[in-house]
PDB file of C-alpha atoms in Angstrom:
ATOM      1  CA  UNK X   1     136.484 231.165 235.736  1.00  0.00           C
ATOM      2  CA  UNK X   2     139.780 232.775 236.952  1.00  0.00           C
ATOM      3  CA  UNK X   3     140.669 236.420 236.452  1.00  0.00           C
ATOM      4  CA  UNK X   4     144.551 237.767 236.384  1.00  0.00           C
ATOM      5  CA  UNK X   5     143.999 240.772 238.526  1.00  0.00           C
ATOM      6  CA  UNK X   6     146.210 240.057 241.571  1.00  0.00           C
ATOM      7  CA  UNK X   7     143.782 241.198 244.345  1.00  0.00           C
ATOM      8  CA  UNK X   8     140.695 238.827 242.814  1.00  0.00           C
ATOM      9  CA  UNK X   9     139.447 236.957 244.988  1.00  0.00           C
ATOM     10  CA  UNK X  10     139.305 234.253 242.322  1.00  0.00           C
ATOM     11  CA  UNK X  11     142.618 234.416 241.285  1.00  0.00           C
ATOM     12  CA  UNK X  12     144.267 230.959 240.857  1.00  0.00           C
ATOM     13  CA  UNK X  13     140.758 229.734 242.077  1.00  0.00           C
ATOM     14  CA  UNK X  14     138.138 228.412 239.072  1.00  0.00           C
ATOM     15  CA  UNK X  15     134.496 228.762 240.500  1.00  0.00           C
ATOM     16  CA  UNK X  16     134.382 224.789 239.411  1.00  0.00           C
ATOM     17  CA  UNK X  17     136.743 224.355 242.098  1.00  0.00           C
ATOM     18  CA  UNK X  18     134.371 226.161 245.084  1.00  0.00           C
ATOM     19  CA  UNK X  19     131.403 224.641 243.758  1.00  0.00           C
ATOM     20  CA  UNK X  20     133.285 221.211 244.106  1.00  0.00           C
ATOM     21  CA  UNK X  21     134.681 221.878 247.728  1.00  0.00           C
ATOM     22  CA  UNK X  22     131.474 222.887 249.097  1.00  0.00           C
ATOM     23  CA  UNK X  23     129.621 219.104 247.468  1.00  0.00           C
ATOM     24  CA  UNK X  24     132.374 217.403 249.354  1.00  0.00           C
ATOM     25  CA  UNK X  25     132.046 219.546 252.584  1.00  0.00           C
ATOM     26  CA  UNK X  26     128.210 219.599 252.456  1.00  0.00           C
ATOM     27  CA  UNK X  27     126.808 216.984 250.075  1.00  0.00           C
ATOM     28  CA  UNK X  28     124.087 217.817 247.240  1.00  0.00           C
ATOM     29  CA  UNK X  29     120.952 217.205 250.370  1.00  0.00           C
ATOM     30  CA  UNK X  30     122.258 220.170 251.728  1.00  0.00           C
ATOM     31  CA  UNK X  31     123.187 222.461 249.414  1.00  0.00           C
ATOM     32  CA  UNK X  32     119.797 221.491 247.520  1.00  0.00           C
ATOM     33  CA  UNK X  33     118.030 222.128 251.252  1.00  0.00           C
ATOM     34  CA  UNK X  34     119.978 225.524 251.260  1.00  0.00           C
ATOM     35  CA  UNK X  35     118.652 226.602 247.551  1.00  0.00           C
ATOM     36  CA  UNK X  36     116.018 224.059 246.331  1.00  0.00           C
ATOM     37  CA  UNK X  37     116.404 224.073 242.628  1.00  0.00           C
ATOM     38  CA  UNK X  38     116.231 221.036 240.302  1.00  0.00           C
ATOM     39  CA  UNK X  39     120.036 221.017 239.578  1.00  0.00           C
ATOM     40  CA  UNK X  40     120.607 220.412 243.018  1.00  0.00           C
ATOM     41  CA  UNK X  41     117.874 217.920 243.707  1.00  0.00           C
ATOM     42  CA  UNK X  42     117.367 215.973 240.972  1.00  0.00           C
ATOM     43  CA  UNK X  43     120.717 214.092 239.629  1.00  0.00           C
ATOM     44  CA  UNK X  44     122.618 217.024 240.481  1.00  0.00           C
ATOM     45  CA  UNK X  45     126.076 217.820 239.243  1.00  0.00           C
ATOM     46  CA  UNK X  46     129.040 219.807 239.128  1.00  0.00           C
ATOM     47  CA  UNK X  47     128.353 221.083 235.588  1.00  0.00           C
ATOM     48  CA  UNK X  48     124.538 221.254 235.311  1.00  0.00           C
ATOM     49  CA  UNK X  49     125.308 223.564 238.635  1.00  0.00           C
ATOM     50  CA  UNK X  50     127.636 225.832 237.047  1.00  0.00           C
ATOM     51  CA  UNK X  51     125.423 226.348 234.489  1.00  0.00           C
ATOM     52  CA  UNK X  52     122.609 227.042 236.295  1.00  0.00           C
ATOM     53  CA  UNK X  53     124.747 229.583 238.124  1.00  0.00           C
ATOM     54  CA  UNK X  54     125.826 231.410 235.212  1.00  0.00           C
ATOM     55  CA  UNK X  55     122.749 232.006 233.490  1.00  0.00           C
ATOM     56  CA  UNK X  56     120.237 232.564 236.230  1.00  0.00           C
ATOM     57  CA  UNK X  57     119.964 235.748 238.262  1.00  0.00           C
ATOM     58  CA  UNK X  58     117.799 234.895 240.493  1.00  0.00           C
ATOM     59  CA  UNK X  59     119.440 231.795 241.721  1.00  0.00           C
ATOM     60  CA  UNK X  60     122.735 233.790 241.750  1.00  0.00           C
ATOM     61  CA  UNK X  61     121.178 236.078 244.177  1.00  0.00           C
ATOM     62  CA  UNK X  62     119.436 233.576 246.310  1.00  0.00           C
ATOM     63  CA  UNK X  63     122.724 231.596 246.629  1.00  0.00           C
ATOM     64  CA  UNK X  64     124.719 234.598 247.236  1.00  0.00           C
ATOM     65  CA  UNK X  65     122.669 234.570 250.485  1.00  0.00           C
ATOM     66  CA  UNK X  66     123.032 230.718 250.705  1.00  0.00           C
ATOM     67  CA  UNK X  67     126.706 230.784 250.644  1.00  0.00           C
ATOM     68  CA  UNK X  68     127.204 233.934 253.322  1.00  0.00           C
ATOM     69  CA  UNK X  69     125.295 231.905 255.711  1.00  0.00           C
ATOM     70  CA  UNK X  70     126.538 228.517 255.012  1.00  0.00           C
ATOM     71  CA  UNK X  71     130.232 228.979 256.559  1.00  0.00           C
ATOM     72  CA  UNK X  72     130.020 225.738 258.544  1.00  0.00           C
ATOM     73  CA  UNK X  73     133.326 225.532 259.071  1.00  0.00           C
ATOM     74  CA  UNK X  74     136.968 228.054 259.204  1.00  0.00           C
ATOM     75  CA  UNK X  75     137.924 225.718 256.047  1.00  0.00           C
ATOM     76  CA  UNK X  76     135.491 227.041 254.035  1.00  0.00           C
ATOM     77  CA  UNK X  77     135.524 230.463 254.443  1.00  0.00           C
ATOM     78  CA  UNK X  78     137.794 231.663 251.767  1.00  0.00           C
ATOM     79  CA  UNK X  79     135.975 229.515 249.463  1.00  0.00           C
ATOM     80  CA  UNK X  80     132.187 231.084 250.453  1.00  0.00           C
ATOM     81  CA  UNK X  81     133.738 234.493 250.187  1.00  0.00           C
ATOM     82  CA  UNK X  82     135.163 233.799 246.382  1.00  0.00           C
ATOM     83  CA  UNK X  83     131.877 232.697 245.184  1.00  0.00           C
ATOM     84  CA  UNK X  84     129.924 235.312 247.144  1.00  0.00           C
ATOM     85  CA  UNK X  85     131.910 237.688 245.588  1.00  0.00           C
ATOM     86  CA  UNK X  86     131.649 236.003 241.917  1.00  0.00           C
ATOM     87  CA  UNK X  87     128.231 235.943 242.130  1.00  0.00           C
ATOM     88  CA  UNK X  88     128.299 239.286 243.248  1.00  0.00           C
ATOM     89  CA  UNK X  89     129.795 240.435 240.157  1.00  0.00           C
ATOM     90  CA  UNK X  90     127.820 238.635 238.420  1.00  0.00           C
ATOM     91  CA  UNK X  91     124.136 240.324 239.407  1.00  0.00           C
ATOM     92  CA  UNK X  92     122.287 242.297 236.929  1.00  0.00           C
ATOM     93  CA  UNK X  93     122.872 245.721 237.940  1.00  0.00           C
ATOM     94  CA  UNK X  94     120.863 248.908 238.069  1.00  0.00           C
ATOM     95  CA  UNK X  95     122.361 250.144 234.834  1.00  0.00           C
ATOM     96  CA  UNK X  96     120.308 246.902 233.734  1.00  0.00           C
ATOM     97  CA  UNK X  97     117.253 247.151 235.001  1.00  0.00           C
ATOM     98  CA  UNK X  98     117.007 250.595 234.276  1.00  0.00           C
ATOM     99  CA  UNK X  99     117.988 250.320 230.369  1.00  0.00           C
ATOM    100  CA  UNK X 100     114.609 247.944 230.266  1.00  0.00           C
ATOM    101  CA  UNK X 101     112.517 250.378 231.673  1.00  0.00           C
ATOM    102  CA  UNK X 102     110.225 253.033 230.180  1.00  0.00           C
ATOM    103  CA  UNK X 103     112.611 256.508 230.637  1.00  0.00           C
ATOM    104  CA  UNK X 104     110.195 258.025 232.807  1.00  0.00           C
ATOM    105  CA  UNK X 105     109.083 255.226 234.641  1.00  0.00           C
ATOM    106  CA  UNK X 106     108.342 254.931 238.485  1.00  0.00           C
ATOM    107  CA  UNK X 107     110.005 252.837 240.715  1.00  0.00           C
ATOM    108  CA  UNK X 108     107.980 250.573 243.364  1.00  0.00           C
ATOM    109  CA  UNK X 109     109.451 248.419 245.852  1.00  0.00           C
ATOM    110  CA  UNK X 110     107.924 246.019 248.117  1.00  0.00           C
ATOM    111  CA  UNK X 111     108.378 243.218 250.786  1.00  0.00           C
ATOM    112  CA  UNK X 112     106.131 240.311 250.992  1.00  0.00           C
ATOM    113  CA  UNK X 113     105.566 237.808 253.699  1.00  0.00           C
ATOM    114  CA  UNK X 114     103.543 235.694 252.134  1.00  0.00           C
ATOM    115  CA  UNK X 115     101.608 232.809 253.791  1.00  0.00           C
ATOM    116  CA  UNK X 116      99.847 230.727 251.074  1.00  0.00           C
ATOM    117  CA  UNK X 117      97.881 227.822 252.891  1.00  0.00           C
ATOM    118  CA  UNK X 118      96.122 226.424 249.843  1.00  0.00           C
ATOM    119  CA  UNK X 119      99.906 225.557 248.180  1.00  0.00           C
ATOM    120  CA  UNK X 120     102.019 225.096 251.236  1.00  0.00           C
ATOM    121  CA  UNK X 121     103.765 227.988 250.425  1.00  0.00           C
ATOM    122  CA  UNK X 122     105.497 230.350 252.929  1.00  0.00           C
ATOM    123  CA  UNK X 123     108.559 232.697 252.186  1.00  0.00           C
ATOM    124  CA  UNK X 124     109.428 236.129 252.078  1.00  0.00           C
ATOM    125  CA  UNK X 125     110.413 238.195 248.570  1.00  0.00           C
ATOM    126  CA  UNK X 126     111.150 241.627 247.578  1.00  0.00           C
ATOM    127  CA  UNK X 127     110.451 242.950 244.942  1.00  0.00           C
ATOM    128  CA  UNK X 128     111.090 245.923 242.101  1.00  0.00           C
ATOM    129  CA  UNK X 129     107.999 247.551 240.328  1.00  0.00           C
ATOM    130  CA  UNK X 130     108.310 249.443 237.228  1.00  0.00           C
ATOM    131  CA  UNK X 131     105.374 251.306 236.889  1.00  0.00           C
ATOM    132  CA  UNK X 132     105.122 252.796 233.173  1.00  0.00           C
ATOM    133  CA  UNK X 133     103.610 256.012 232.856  1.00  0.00           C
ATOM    134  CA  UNK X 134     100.644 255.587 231.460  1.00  0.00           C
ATOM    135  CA  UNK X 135      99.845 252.390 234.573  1.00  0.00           C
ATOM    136  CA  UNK X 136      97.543 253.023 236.766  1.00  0.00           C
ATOM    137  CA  UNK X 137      98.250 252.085 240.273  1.00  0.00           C
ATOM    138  CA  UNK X 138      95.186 249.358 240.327  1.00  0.00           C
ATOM    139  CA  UNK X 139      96.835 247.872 237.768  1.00  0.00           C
ATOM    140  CA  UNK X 140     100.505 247.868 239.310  1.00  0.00           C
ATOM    141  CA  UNK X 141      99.274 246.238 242.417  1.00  0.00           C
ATOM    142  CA  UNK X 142      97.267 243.443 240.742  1.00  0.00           C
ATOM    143  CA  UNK X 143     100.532 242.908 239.280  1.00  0.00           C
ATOM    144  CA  UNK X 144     102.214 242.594 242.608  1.00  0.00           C
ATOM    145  CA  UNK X 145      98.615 240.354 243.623  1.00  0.00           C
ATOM    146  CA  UNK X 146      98.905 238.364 240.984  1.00  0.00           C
ATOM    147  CA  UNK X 147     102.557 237.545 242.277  1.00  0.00           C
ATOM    148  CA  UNK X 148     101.696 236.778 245.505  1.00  0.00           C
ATOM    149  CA  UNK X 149      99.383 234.193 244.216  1.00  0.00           C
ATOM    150  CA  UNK X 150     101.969 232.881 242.355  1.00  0.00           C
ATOM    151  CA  UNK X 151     105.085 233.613 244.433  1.00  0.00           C
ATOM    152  CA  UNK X 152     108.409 231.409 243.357  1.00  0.00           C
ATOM    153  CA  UNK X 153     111.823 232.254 242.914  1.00  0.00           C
ATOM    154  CA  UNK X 154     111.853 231.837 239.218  1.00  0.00           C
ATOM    155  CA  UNK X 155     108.849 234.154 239.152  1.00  0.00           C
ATOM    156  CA  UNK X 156     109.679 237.282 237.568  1.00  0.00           C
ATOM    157  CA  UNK X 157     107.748 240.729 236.320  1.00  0.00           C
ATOM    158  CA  UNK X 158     108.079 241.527 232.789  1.00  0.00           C
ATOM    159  CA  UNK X 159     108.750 244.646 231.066  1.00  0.00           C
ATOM    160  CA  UNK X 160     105.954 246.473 231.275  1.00  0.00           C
ATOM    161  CA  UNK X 161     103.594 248.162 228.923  1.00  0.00           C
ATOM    162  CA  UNK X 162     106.113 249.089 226.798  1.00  0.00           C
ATOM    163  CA  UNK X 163     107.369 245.524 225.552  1.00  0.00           C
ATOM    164  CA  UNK X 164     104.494 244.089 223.968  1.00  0.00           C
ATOM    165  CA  UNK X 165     106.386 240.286 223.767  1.00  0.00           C
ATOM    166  CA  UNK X 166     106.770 239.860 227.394  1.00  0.00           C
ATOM    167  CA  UNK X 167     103.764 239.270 230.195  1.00  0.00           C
ATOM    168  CA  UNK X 168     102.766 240.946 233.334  1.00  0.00           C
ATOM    169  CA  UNK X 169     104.953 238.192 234.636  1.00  0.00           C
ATOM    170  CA  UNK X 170     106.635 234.733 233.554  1.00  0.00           C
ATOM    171  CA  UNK X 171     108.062 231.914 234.711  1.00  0.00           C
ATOM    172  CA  UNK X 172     110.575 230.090 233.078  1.00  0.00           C
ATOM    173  CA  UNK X 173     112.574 226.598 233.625  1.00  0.00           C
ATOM    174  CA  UNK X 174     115.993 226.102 233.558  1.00  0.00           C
ATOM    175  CA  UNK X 175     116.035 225.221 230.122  1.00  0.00           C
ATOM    176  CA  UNK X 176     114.494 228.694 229.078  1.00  0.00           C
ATOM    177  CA  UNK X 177     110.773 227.152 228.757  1.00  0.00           C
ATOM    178  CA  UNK X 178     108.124 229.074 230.063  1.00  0.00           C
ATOM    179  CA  UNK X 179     106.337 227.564 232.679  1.00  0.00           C
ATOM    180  CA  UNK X 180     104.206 230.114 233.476  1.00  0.00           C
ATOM    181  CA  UNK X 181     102.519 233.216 231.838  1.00  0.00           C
ATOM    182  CA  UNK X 182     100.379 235.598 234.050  1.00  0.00           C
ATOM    183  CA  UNK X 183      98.704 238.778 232.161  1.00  0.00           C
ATOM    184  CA  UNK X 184      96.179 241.661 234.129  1.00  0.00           C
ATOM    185  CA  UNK X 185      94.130 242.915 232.737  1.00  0.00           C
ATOM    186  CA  UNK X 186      91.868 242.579 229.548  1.00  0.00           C
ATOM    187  CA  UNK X 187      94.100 241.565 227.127  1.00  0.00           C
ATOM    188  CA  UNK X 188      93.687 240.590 223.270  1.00  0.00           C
ATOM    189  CA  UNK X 189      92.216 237.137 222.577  1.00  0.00           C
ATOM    190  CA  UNK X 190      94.726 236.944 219.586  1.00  0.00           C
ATOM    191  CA  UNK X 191      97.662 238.023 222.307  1.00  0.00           C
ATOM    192  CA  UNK X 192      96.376 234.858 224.461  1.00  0.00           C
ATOM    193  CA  UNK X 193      96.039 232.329 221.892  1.00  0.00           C
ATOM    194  CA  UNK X 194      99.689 232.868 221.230  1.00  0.00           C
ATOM    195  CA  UNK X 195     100.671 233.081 224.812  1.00  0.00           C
ATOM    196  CA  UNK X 196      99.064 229.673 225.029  1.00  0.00           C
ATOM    197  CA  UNK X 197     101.364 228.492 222.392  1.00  0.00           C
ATOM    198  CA  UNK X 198     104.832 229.856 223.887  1.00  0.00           C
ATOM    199  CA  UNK X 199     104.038 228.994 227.605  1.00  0.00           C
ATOM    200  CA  UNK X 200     102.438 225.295 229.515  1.00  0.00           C
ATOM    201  CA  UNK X 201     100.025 227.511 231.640  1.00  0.00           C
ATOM    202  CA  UNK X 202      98.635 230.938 231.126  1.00  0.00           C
ATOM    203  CA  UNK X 203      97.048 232.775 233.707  1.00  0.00           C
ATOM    204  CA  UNK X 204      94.822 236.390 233.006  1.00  0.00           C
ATOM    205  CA  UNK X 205      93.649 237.990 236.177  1.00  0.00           C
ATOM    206  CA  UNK X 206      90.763 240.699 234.619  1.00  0.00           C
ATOM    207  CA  UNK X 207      89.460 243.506 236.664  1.00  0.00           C
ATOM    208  CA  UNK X 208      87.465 246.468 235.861  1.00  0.00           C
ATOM    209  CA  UNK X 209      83.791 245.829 236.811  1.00  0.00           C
ATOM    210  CA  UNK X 210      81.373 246.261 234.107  1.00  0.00           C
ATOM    211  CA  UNK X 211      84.450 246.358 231.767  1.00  0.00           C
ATOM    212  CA  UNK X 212      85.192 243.011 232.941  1.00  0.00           C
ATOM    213  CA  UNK X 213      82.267 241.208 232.537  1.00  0.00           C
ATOM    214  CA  UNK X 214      82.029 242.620 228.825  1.00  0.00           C
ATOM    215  CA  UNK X 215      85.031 241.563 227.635  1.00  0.00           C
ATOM    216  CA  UNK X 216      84.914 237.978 229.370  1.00  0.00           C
ATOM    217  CA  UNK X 217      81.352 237.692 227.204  1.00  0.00           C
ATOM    218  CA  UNK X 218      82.663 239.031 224.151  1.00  0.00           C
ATOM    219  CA  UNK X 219      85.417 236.379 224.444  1.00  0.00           C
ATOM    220  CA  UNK X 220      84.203 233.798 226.146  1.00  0.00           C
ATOM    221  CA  UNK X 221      84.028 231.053 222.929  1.00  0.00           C
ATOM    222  CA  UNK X 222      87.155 231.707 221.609  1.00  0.00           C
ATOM    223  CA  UNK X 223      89.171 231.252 225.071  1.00  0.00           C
ATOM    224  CA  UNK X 224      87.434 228.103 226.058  1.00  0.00           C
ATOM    225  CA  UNK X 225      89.096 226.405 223.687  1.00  0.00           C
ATOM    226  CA  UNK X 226      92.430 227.587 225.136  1.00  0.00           C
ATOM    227  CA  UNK X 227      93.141 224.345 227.348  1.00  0.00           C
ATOM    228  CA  UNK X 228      95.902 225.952 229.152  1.00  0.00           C
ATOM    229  CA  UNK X 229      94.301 228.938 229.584  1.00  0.00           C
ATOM    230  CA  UNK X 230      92.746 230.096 233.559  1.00  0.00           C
ATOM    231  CA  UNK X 231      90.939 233.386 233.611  1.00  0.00           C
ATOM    232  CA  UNK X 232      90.161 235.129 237.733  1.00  0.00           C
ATOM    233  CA  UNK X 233      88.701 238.370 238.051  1.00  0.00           C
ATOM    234  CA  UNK X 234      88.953 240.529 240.583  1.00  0.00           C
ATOM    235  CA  UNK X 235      86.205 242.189 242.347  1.00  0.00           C
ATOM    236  CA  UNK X 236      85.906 246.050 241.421  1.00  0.00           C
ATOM    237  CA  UNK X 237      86.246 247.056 244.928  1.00  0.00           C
ATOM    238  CA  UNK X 238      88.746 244.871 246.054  1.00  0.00           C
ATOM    239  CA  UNK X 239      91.248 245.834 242.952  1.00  0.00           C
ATOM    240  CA  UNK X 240      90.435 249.731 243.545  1.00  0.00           C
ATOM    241  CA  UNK X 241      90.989 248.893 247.601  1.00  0.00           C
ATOM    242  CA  UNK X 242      94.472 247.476 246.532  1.00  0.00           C
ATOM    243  CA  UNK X 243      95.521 250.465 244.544  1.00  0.00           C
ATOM    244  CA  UNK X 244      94.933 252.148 247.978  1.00  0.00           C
ATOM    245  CA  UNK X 245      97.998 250.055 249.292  1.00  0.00           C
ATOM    246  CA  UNK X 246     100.582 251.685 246.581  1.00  0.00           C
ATOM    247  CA  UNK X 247     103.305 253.123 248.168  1.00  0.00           C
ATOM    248  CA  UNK X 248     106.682 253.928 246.859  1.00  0.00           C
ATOM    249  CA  UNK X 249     107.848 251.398 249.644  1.00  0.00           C
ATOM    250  CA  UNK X 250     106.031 248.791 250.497  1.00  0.00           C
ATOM    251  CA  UNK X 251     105.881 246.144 253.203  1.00  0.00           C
ATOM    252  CA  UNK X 252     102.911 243.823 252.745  1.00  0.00           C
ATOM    253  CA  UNK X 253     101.407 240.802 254.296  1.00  0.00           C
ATOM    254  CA  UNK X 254      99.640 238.693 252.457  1.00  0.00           C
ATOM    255  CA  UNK X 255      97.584 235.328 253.878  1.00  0.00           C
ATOM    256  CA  UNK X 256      96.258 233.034 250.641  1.00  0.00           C
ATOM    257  CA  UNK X 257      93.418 230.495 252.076  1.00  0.00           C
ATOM    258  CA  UNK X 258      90.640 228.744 250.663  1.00  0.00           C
ATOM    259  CA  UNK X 259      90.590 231.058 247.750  1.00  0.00           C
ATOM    260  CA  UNK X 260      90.832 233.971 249.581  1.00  0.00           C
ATOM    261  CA  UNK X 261      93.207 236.436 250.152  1.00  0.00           C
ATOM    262  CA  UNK X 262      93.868 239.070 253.096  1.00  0.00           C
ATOM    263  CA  UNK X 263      96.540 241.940 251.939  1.00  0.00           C
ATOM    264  CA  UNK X 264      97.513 244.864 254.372  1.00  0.00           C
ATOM    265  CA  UNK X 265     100.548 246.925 255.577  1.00  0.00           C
ATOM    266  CA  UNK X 266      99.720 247.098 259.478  1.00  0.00           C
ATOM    267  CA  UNK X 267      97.351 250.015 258.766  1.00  0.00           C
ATOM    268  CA  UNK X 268      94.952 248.671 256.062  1.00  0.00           C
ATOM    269  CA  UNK X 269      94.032 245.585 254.913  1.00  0.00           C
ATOM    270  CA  UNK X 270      92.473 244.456 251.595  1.00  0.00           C
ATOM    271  CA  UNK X 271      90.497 241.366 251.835  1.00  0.00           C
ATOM    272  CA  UNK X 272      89.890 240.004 248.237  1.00  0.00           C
ATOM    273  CA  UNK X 273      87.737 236.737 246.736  1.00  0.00           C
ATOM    274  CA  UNK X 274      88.360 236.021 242.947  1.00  0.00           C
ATOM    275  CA  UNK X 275      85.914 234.751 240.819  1.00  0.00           C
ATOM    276  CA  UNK X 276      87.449 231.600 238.507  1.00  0.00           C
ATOM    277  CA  UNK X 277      85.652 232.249 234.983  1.00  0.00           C
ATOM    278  CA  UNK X 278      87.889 229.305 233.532  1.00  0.00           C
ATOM    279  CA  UNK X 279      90.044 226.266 234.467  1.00  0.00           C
ATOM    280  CA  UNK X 280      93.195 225.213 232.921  1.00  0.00           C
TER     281      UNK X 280
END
């Protein structure tokens, strides 16, 4: 990519070219330790990279921070700073996010420190809520539970309530497949069995109490047959406790062990146990 304006950073400069000097200056180990993602792990290239670049916003932004960190040496430094700033240019913007949002939707934002002992997992995200009008905030933060559970980079929130096509929150591989499918919630058996067809794991985290344990009965046959299918429920009074955490800026720690889960902000903490109605 090369642009003609003369004070680009990228002028004269293709971003093949910066991906290529930093391989030779760092090698594929560390630029894959720097940003763990297949195209840098697994038979990694120049072109599989660029692609990757290009089309996925989350890896742009997590290598963004890669690259301004990764100045090793003076004779890379104009190089990190032209593909900082390409991939800068290149990150959805709030004109974006906003045109997928309900028009009179809240905005959430929160920072979790997430320890999960039971995958290994341990990394800090932050994220952007979207809370549609007519969401409650128990069901916003079982959204933001259920992502802690599940916490990746790929990992993102759908578009709410008002899309009716997209999940609480997906996964998806490099190649566009969904990996992952996550829905709160009691949703529609018929909604599931499709969801089951699009994605290789689908994951409904149900809360409500009574409302709960009603719907998982009145459903129960037809989802068993759903191989791919895991249902948890949450506790009534640990998904009303969470709605207790909503703030319009959050910073949250969350500890995952044994099948338990600790939440709090330094002044409360939500201590929740989920009940597995069915395996994948």
């Amino acid at each position: 990519m090369t642009n003609s304006h003369p004070r680009d950073p990228l002028h004269g400069v293709t971003l093949e070219t910066i991906v290529t000097t930093l391989v030779e200056r760092h090698g594929w180990a560390e630029l894959g330790r720097r940003l763990p993602v297949r195209c840098f792990l697994n038979n990694p290239s120049v072109k599989s990279s660029l692609t990757f670049l290009r089309k996925t916003p989350w890896a742009r932004e997590r290598w963004r921070g890669c690259i301004s960190r990764s100045c090793l040496d003076p004779a890379l430094s104009a190089a990190t700073g032209r593909i900082a700033w390409f991939l800068q240019s290149q990150r959805p913007t709030n004109k974006d996010f906003h045109a997928h949002m309900a028009p009179n939707a809240t905005i959430f934002k929160a920072a979790l420190h997430i320890a999960d002992v039971d995958r290994h997992y341990y990394d800090d995200h932050t994220v952007t809520l979207a809370q549609h009008p007519s969401e409650t905030d128990e069901r916003m933060m079982v959204r933001l539970l259920a992502f802690a559970l599940h916490a990746h980079e790929a990992l993102l929130f759908g578009r709410g309530l008002s899309t009716e096509d997209e999940p609480a929150l997906w996964q998806k591989d490099l190649t566009g497949i969904i990996e992952l499918w996550i829905e709160v919630g009691l949703p529609d058996e018929k909604a599931l069995r499709q969801a089951c067809g699009r994605a290789k794991q689908v994951c409904v985290y149900t809360y409500g109490g009574r409302a709960a344990d009603q719907w998982w009965k009145e459903n129960l046959a037809a989802l068993e047959r759903l191989k791919n299918l895991a249902v948890m429920n949450l506790p009534l009074e640990g998904s009303r406790a969470l709605a207790g955490l909503a703030q319009r800026n959050m910073e949250l720690h969350c500890t995952i062990q044994d099948g338990q889960m600790l939440i709090g902000d330094g002044t409360n903490a939500v201590q929740i146990e989920l009940t597995t109605l069915k395996e994948a």
